[in-house]
Coordinates of C-alpha atoms and ligand atoms in Angstrom, one line a residue:
V1 CA 153.5 95.9 80.5
N2 CA 151.6 93.8 83.0
T3 CA 151.3 96.7 85.4
F4 CA 150.0 98.9 82.6
L5 CA 147.3 96.3 81.7
Q6 CA 146.3 95.9 85.3
V7 CA 145.9 99.7 85.6
L8 CA 144.0 99.9 82.4
F9 CA 141.5 97.2 83.4
S10 CA 141.2 98.4 87.0
S11 CA 137.7 99.6 87.9
P12 CA 138.1 103.4 87.5
F13 CA 139.5 102.9 84.0
K14 CA 136.8 100.4 83.1
A15 CA 134.2 102.9 84.1
F16 CA 135.9 105.5 81.8
R17 CA 135.9 103.0 78.9
N18 CA 132.3 102.2 79.4
F19 CA 131.5 106.0 79.5
K20 CA 133.2 106.4 76.2
F21 CA 131.2 103.4 74.9
I22 CA 127.9 105.1 75.8
M23 CA 128.9 108.2 73.9
Q24 CA 129.7 106.1 70.8
V25 CA 126.9 104.5 68.9
G26 CA 127.7 100.9 67.9
I27 CA 126.8 100.7 64.2
G28 CA 126.6 97.8 61.8
I29 CA 126.6 98.4 58.0
I30 CA 124.5 95.9 56.0
G31 CA 125.3 96.1 52.3
C32 CA 128.9 97.4 51.7
G33 CA 128.5 98.7 48.2
L34 CA 128.5 102.3 47.0
I35 CA 126.2 103.8 49.6
G36 CA 127.3 101.5 52.5
E37 CA 130.8 102.9 52.0
T38 CA 129.5 106.5 51.7
H39 CA 127.7 106.2 55.1
A40 CA 130.8 104.5 56.7
E41 CA 132.9 107.4 55.4
C42 CA 130.5 110.0 56.9
L43 CA 130.3 108.2 60.2
D44 CA 134.1 108.0 60.3
Q45 CA 134.3 111.8 59.6
L46 CA 131.8 112.3 62.5
G47 CA 134.1 110.4 64.9
N48 CA 131.8 107.4 65.1
P49 CA 133.0 104.8 62.6
P50 CA 130.9 101.6 62.1
I51 CA 132.2 98.6 64.0
L52 CA 130.7 95.7 62.1
F53 CA 130.2 95.1 58.4
F54 CA 128.1 92.6 56.5
D55 CA 127.6 92.0 52.8
Q56 CA 126.6 88.9 50.9
D57 CA 129.8 89.4 49.0
D58 CA 132.4 88.7 51.6
K59 CA 135.1 90.6 49.8
R60 CA 133.1 93.9 50.1
S61 CA 132.5 93.6 53.9
S62 CA 136.2 92.6 54.5
Q63 CA 137.4 95.6 52.5
L64 CA 135.3 98.1 54.4
A65 CA 136.0 96.5 57.8
K66 CA 139.7 96.8 57.0
K67 CA 139.4 100.4 55.9
Y68 CA 137.5 101.5 59.0
A69 CA 139.3 99.2 61.5
G70 CA 136.1 97.3 62.2
T71 CA 135.1 93.6 61.9
S72 CA 133.6 91.7 59.0
A73 CA 130.6 89.5 59.9
K74 CA 130.0 86.2 58.2
T75 CA 126.2 86.3 58.5
L76 CA 123.4 88.8 58.9
N77 CA 122.5 87.3 62.3
E78 CA 126.1 87.9 63.5
V79 CA 125.3 91.7 63.2
L80 CA 121.7 91.4 64.5
D81 CA 122.8 89.3 67.6
S82 CA 125.8 91.5 68.4
L83 CA 125.3 93.3 71.8
E84 CA 127.7 96.0 70.7
V85 CA 125.6 97.0 67.7
H86 CA 122.9 99.5 68.6
A87 CA 121.9 100.5 65.1
V88 CA 122.2 99.2 61.6
Y89 CA 122.3 100.9 58.2
I90 CA 120.4 99.0 55.6
C91 CA 122.2 99.7 52.3
T92 CA 121.2 96.7 50.2
H93 CA 119.1 96.3 47.1
H94 CA 115.5 97.2 47.3
E95 CA 113.9 93.7 47.4
T96 CA 115.9 92.9 50.6
H97 CA 115.0 96.1 52.6
A98 CA 111.8 94.6 54.1
P99 CA 113.1 91.3 55.4
I100 CA 116.3 92.8 56.7
A101 CA 114.5 95.8 58.3
I102 CA 111.8 93.7 60.0
S103 CA 114.4 91.2 61.3
A104 CA 116.6 94.0 62.6
A105 CA 113.7 95.8 64.3
R106 CA 112.7 92.5 66.0
H107 CA 116.3 92.3 67.3
K108 CA 115.8 95.8 68.8
K109 CA 118.2 97.5 66.5
H110 CA 117.6 101.1 65.5
L111 CA 117.5 101.5 61.8
F112 CA 118.9 103.8 59.1
L113 CA 116.9 102.6 56.1
E114 CA 118.0 103.6 52.6
K115 CA 115.3 104.6 50.2
P116 CA 113.0 103.4 48.8
M117 CA 111.6 101.9 51.9
A118 CA 110.6 98.8 49.9
L119 CA 108.9 97.9 46.6
T120 CA 105.3 97.2 47.7
E121 CA 102.8 98.8 50.0
K122 CA 102.5 95.6 52.0
E123 CA 106.3 95.5 52.7
C124 CA 106.3 99.2 53.7
F125 CA 103.4 98.7 56.2
D126 CA 105.1 95.5 57.5
I127 CA 108.3 97.5 58.2
V128 CA 106.4 100.3 59.9
Q129 CA 104.5 97.8 62.1
A130 CA 107.8 96.0 63.1
V131 CA 109.5 99.2 63.9
Q132 CA 106.6 100.6 66.0
Q133 CA 106.0 97.3 67.8
A134 CA 109.7 97.0 68.7
G135 CA 109.9 100.7 69.8
V136 CA 113.0 101.3 67.8
M137 CA 113.9 104.4 65.8
C138 CA 113.9 104.2 62.0
M139 CA 115.4 107.0 60.0
S140 CA 114.6 107.1 56.2
G141 CA 117.5 108.1 54.1
F142 CA 116.2 111.3 52.5
K143 CA 119.5 113.3 52.2
L144 CA 117.9 116.1 50.2
R145 CA 116.3 117.5 53.3
Y146 CA 119.8 118.2 54.7
Y147 CA 121.0 120.6 52.0
P148 CA 121.3 124.1 53.5
L149 CA 119.5 125.8 50.6
V150 CA 116.6 123.4 51.0
A151 CA 116.3 124.5 54.6
K152 CA 116.4 128.1 53.4
M153 CA 113.7 127.4 50.9
K154 CA 111.5 125.9 53.6
T155 CA 112.0 129.0 55.8
L156 CA 111.3 131.5 53.0
V157 CA 108.1 129.9 51.8
Q158 CA 106.5 128.1 54.8
Q159 CA 103.1 127.5 53.3
P160 CA 103.5 127.2 49.5
L161 CA 100.5 127.3 47.2
I162 CA 102.3 125.6 44.2
L163 CA 105.3 123.4 44.0
N164 CA 107.3 121.8 41.1
G165 CA 109.8 119.0 41.5
Q166 CA 112.0 117.3 38.9
I167 CA 114.6 114.6 39.0
L168 CA 115.9 114.0 35.5
D169 CA 118.9 111.8 35.3
S170 CA 121.0 110.5 32.4
R171 CA 120.0 107.1 31.2
W172 CA 120.5 104.3 33.7
P173 CA 122.1 101.2 32.1
D174 CA 119.8 98.3 31.3
D175 CA 122.0 95.9 33.2
S176 CA 122.3 97.9 36.5
W177 CA 120.7 96.2 39.5
A178 CA 118.5 99.2 40.1
N179 CA 116.8 98.6 36.7
D180 CA 116.2 94.9 37.5
P181 CA 112.4 94.6 38.0
V182 CA 112.9 92.4 41.1
K183 CA 116.0 93.9 42.8
G184 CA 115.5 97.6 42.0
G185 CA 112.3 98.5 40.2
G186 CA 113.8 101.2 38.0
N187 CA 114.8 104.8 38.5
V188 CA 111.2 106.1 39.3
L189 CA 110.8 104.0 42.4
S190 CA 114.5 104.4 43.3
Q191 CA 115.1 108.1 43.0
G192 CA 111.5 109.3 42.8
C193 CA 111.0 109.0 46.5
H194 CA 113.6 111.7 47.1
A195 CA 111.5 114.1 45.0
I196 CA 108.2 113.1 46.6
D197 CA 109.6 113.4 50.1
L198 CA 111.0 116.8 49.4
L199 CA 107.7 118.1 47.9
C200 CA 105.7 116.8 50.9
W201 CA 108.2 118.2 53.3
L202 CA 108.2 121.7 51.6
A203 CA 104.4 121.6 51.3
N204 CA 104.1 121.3 55.0
S205 CA 100.7 119.7 54.7
K206 CA 99.1 116.2 54.5
P207 CA 99.0 114.8 50.9
V208 CA 95.5 113.8 50.1
R209 CA 95.4 112.7 46.4
V210 CA 97.7 111.8 43.6
Y211 CA 97.4 111.3 39.8
G212 CA 100.1 110.1 37.5
E213 CA 101.0 109.1 34.0
A214 CA 103.7 106.4 34.2
R215 CA 105.6 105.1 31.2
N216 CA 108.5 103.0 30.0
L217 CA 110.2 105.3 27.5
R218 CA 113.8 104.3 27.5
H219 CA 114.0 100.6 28.5
P220 CA 111.6 98.6 26.4
S221 CA 113.2 95.3 27.2
L222 CA 112.6 95.8 31.0
D223 CA 109.4 95.4 32.9
I224 CA 109.8 98.7 34.8
V225 CA 108.4 102.2 35.0
D226 CA 111.2 104.6 33.9
S227 CA 109.2 107.9 33.6
L228 CA 106.5 109.5 35.6
A229 CA 104.7 112.8 35.5
A230 CA 102.4 113.2 38.5
T231 CA 100.4 115.8 40.5
I232 CA 99.9 115.7 44.3
S233 CA 97.1 117.6 46.1
F234 CA 97.6 118.6 49.7
E235 CA 95.1 119.3 52.5
S236 CA 96.2 123.0 52.6
G237 CA 94.9 123.4 49.0
A238 CA 98.5 123.4 47.6
V239 CA 99.3 121.4 44.5
A240 CA 102.6 119.9 43.4
S241 CA 103.7 118.7 40.0
L242 CA 106.5 116.2 39.6
T243 CA 108.6 114.7 36.8
I244 CA 111.0 111.8 37.2
A245 CA 112.8 110.0 34.4
D246 CA 116.2 108.9 33.1
T247 CA 115.7 110.7 29.8
G248 CA 118.7 113.0 30.3
E249 CA 119.6 116.0 32.4
F250 CA 118.4 119.4 31.2
P251 CA 121.4 121.7 30.6
L252 CA 120.4 124.7 32.6
I253 CA 119.1 123.2 35.8
S254 CA 120.9 119.8 36.3
K255 CA 119.5 116.6 37.7
F256 CA 117.4 118.2 40.5
S257 CA 115.1 121.1 40.3
F258 CA 112.5 122.3 42.8
E259 CA 110.2 125.3 42.9
A260 CA 107.9 126.7 45.5
A261 CA 105.7 129.7 45.5
D262 CA 103.3 131.5 47.8
N263 CA 101.5 134.9 47.2
Q264 CA 104.7 136.9 47.6
T265 CA 107.7 134.8 46.9
T266 CA 108.8 132.4 44.2
L267 CA 111.9 130.2 44.6
H268 CA 113.8 128.0 42.2
L269 CA 116.5 125.6 43.5
H270 CA 118.7 123.8 41.0
N271 CA 122.3 123.1 40.1
R272 CA 122.2 120.0 42.4
L273 CA 120.5 122.0 45.0
K274 CA 123.4 124.4 45.3
S275 CA 121.8 127.4 43.6
L276 CA 118.7 129.2 44.9
Y277 CA 117.0 132.0 43.0
I278 CA 114.6 134.1 45.2
N279 CA 112.0 136.4 43.7
S280 CA 110.5 138.3 46.6
A281 CA 107.9 140.8 45.4
G282 CA 109.9 141.4 42.2
N283 CA 113.3 141.7 43.9
I284 CA 115.5 138.8 42.6
T285 CA 118.4 137.5 44.6
H286 CA 120.6 134.5 44.3
E287 CA 122.3 132.2 46.9
H288 CA 124.9 129.6 46.2
T289 CA 126.7 126.9 48.2
E290 CA 129.9 125.1 47.1
E291 CA 129.5 121.6 48.4
E292 CA 126.8 119.0 48.7
Q293 CA 126.7 117.9 52.3
G294 CA 123.4 115.9 52.4
F295 CA 125.0 112.6 53.2
L296 CA 127.2 114.0 56.0
E297 CA 124.4 116.0 57.6
E298 CA 121.9 113.1 57.5
N299 CA 124.4 110.9 59.3
R300 CA 125.0 113.7 61.9
E301 CA 121.2 113.8 62.4
F302 CA 121.0 110.0 62.8
L303 CA 123.7 110.0 65.5
T304 CA 122.3 113.0 67.3
A305 CA 118.7 111.6 67.3
L306 CA 120.0 108.3 68.7
R307 CA 122.1 110.0 71.4
D308 CA 119.2 112.4 72.3
K309 CA 116.7 109.5 72.1
R310 CA 114.4 111.5 69.8
Q311 CA 112.7 111.0 66.5
P312 CA 114.9 111.9 63.5
L313 CA 114.0 114.6 60.9
S314 CA 112.7 111.8 58.5
N315 CA 111.3 108.7 60.2
E316 CA 109.6 105.5 59.1
L317 CA 106.3 107.3 58.2
D318 CA 108.2 109.6 55.8
G319 CA 109.7 106.5 54.1
L320 CA 106.2 104.9 53.9
H321 CA 104.6 108.0 52.4
A322 CA 107.2 108.6 49.7
T323 CA 107.0 105.0 48.4
M324 CA 103.2 104.7 48.7
I325 CA 102.7 108.0 46.8
L326 CA 104.9 106.7 44.0
L327 CA 103.1 103.4 43.9
R328 CA 99.7 105.0 43.8
A329 CA 100.8 107.5 41.1
I330 CA 101.7 104.4 39.0
E331 CA 98.4 102.8 39.9
A332 CA 96.5 106.0 38.9
S333 CA 98.2 105.8 35.5
R334 CA 97.2 102.1 35.1
S335 CA 93.5 102.7 36.2
G336 CA 93.1 106.2 34.8
I337 CA 91.7 107.2 38.3
A338 CA 93.3 109.6 40.8
Q339 CA 94.2 107.7 44.0
S340 CA 93.3 108.9 47.5
L341 CA 96.1 109.2 50.1
E342 CA 93.7 109.9 52.9
D343 CA 94.5 106.6 54.6
L344 CA 98.2 107.4 55.0
P345 CA 99.1 107.2 58.7
Ligands
NAD1 N1 120.4 108.3 49.3 C1 121.0 108.3 48.0 O1 121.2 109.3 47.5 C2 121.3 107.0 47.4 C3 122.1 106.9 46.2 C4 122.3 105.7 45.7 C5 121.8 104.5 46.2 N2 121.0 104.6 47.3 C6 120.3 103.4 47.9 O2 121.3 102.7 48.7 C7 121.0 101.3 48.6 C8 122.2 100.6 48.1 O3 122.6 101.1 46.8 P1 124.1 101.0 46.2 O4 124.1 102.0 45.1 O5 125.0 101.1 47.4 O6 124.1 99.5 45.7 P2 125.4 98.6 45.5 O7 125.1 97.5 44.6 O8 126.6 99.4 45.3 O9 125.6 98.0 47.0 C9 124.6 97.1 47.5 C10 125.3 96.0 48.3 O10 124.3 95.2 49.0 C11 124.8 93.9 48.9 N3 123.6 93.0 49.2 C12 122.6 92.8 48.4 N4 121.7 92.0 49.0 C13 122.2 91.7 50.2 C14 121.8 90.9 51.3 N5 120.6 90.2 51.2 N6 122.6 90.8 52.4 C15 123.8 91.5 52.4 N7 124.2 92.3 51.4 C16 123.5 92.4 50.3 C17 125.4 93.7 47.6 O11 126.3 92.6 47.5 C18 126.1 95.1 47.4 O12 127.5 95.0 47.9 C19 119.7 101.2 47.7 O13 118.6 101.2 48.6 C20 119.8 102.5 46.9 O14 118.6 102.9 46.4 C21 120.7 105.8 47.9

């Protein structure tokens, strides 16, 4: 046994182990609930399981650490100070995104930041500033971009004139953390950024103005916005309409529905983004995929971008835009005045 250990730790083998270490990205998961575990599972499937786990609920981090043969950290700083951790996933409740992301960036950790970026414009700008000052990469968790039929949609209509987006979910429980005005902010801020990000990405143009009508239709006891109908204008002249609420799923199209049209082609993506109808100059075809692979593919993109030292498909500015457009749509409803987006970086 001694001889074996001597050989293993001899210089040539050490170099080999270090080489392997460079190929692996050391990842820490912060927030080991539903989505922390989802990302850990994807990273494991991609051959790069996380190595360090932290949750304010010690039981949760210990459970995930055990499942993925990693280590459970006792404090956030244990993750941020670890030299083996190159990147952290921030999968906590929304009011903690800004302080954790800013601290992680200052510790020179690359970030995978779940949506929404934060709950206020100031927090979003502070995150972007911390990320850019530290020179780290920050990927925003917009998994819808990674569905194959979304990519197909973007290829078929590259410069849409008109877009529709809808995320209508079944009613979120009053006592869920996401409906807590401080921790979550309600479904519009939480899942609405997926819709805004997708519309902006498909529009392929800078958003310039937003108007919205925001309501609380289903949760009168909570100080949140739970429903929003909005319009976004783009520099290209395109216009998008958007509906987000937890009033219930529509039977034919499911929770997600997105449409895009130019002069020749109209597209409708629905059935959880697994069915795409294409009307190309009157010729209607249909494409279907079996599985939803958004989470897996966004994790692949994060690892690849880190290894290639490049920007990911959705970065900190995409995270900033999605949350700011939502906040300004809500402000437009309050003031009755359409809000400019010309100042978005
Ligand atoms: N991309 C998607 O499709 C998608 C879907 C659902 C949720 N999310 C996002 O993922 C994030 C987490 O949501 P979830 O559903 O996993 O919630 P969750 O409640 O299941 O898990 C969150 C975890 O964070 C922990 N936590 C809270 N504050 C903390 C802190 N300061 N330090 C350490 N741990 C802390 C909690 O104890 C909990 O275990 C949110 O931003 C949410 O919007 C994304």
